[in-house]
Amino acid sequence: MSRYAYVNSAFVPHRAASVHIEDRGFQFGDAVYEVWSVRDGHLLDEQGHFERLYRSLDQLDIRFERSQSAMQVTIHELLRRNRIREGLVYLQISRGVAPRDHAFPATNTPPTIVLTAKRFSFSAAGRRAEQGVRVITHEDERWDRCDIKSVNLLANVLAKQAAREEGAYEAWLVDKAGLVTEGSSTTAWIVNADGALVTRPLDNHILHGITRKTVVAVANAMSIPLIERAFTPAEAKSAREAFITSASSFVMPVVQIDDKMIGNGAPGSLSLSLRDEYLRAQ
Ligand code: PDD
């Protein structure tokens, strides 16, 4: 079966899909993106990801005229053409194509839109959750506007690669104050000795995770206390449980941080029930 992508205003075979070499996303990383999970043909946390997309565009003054409902129609058509009912959707919008110059191009430069969809097995991810994953700690070398979901991911890429080279699933980034900000592509959480969830408050140093937002709502409904404050790697290593959240990993238990096993080395019960409840809430 042919796989399709969507570029600007056309569905094109995935292997032939391309953007111009002077696209600002390619030249400068001058672009934003979003990722949705698809289950049973539905986009998970659909609205939240759209809201963050339009906020990121607004923060960077990228003038994107297409409405959310138009984009929803396009995404569902892409899923239909690719016959995907379980998978991931990736959307990237750049400031468009223009002769290379750091400053913004003319305001009538149309943004470039790229949409792709791929199959992804959530049952395989579920099996991983039953084992839990390892994370390493790594210096946070990113800029001061991590709240914008831009494609400038070099520091994230280097941190994730460092994790992979150590056989770990994720890297937890540590800022200059010695506090964990978030994972290279996930939100970081711990469970303290009292059974409360601890995660960093929303500021410019982390991406405002959409999965985080739903997990907060799920935790409230389950009457699980939540403390929004930063924590150190040392505190995380002696936490009762640890886990990460993202659109593609949902709630994923962490069983080891650097060389330290978390709890008894098995996924925490609260992490696993939050994963179940998160999926049930969708
Ligand atoms: N990553 N923090 C960072 C740096 C991220 O890149 C992501 C998402 C998250 C979690 O956000 P959300 O719950 O909205 O997915 C936190 C996506 C999945 C990615 O880059 O592929």
mmCIF file of N, CA and C in Angstrom, residues 89 107 125 263:
data_model
loop_
_atom_site.group_PDB
_atom_site.id
_atom_site.type_symbol
_atom_site.label_atom_id
_atom_site.label_comp_id
_atom_site.label_asym_id
_atom_site.label_seq_id
_atom_site.Cartn_x
_atom_site.Cartn_y
_atom_site.Cartn_z
ATOM 1 N N VAL A 89 0.487 11.025 14.425
ATOM 2 C CA VAL A 89 0.409 12.089 13.416
ATOM 3 C C VAL A 89 1.436 13.162 13.778
ATOM 4 N N THR A 107 5.812 39.488 4.790
ATOM 5 C CA THR A 107 4.689 38.925 5.557
ATOM 6 C C THR A 107 3.749 38.077 4.699
ATOM 7 N N ALA A 125 4.106 -0.680 23.171
ATOM 8 C CA ALA A 125 4.414 0.327 24.191
ATOM 9 C C ALA A 125 3.873 -0.126 25.545
ATOM 10 N N GLY A 263 12.574 2.344 43.789
ATOM 11 C CA GLY A 263 11.777 1.373 44.568
ATOM 12 C C GLY A 263 12.432 0.006 44.474
#
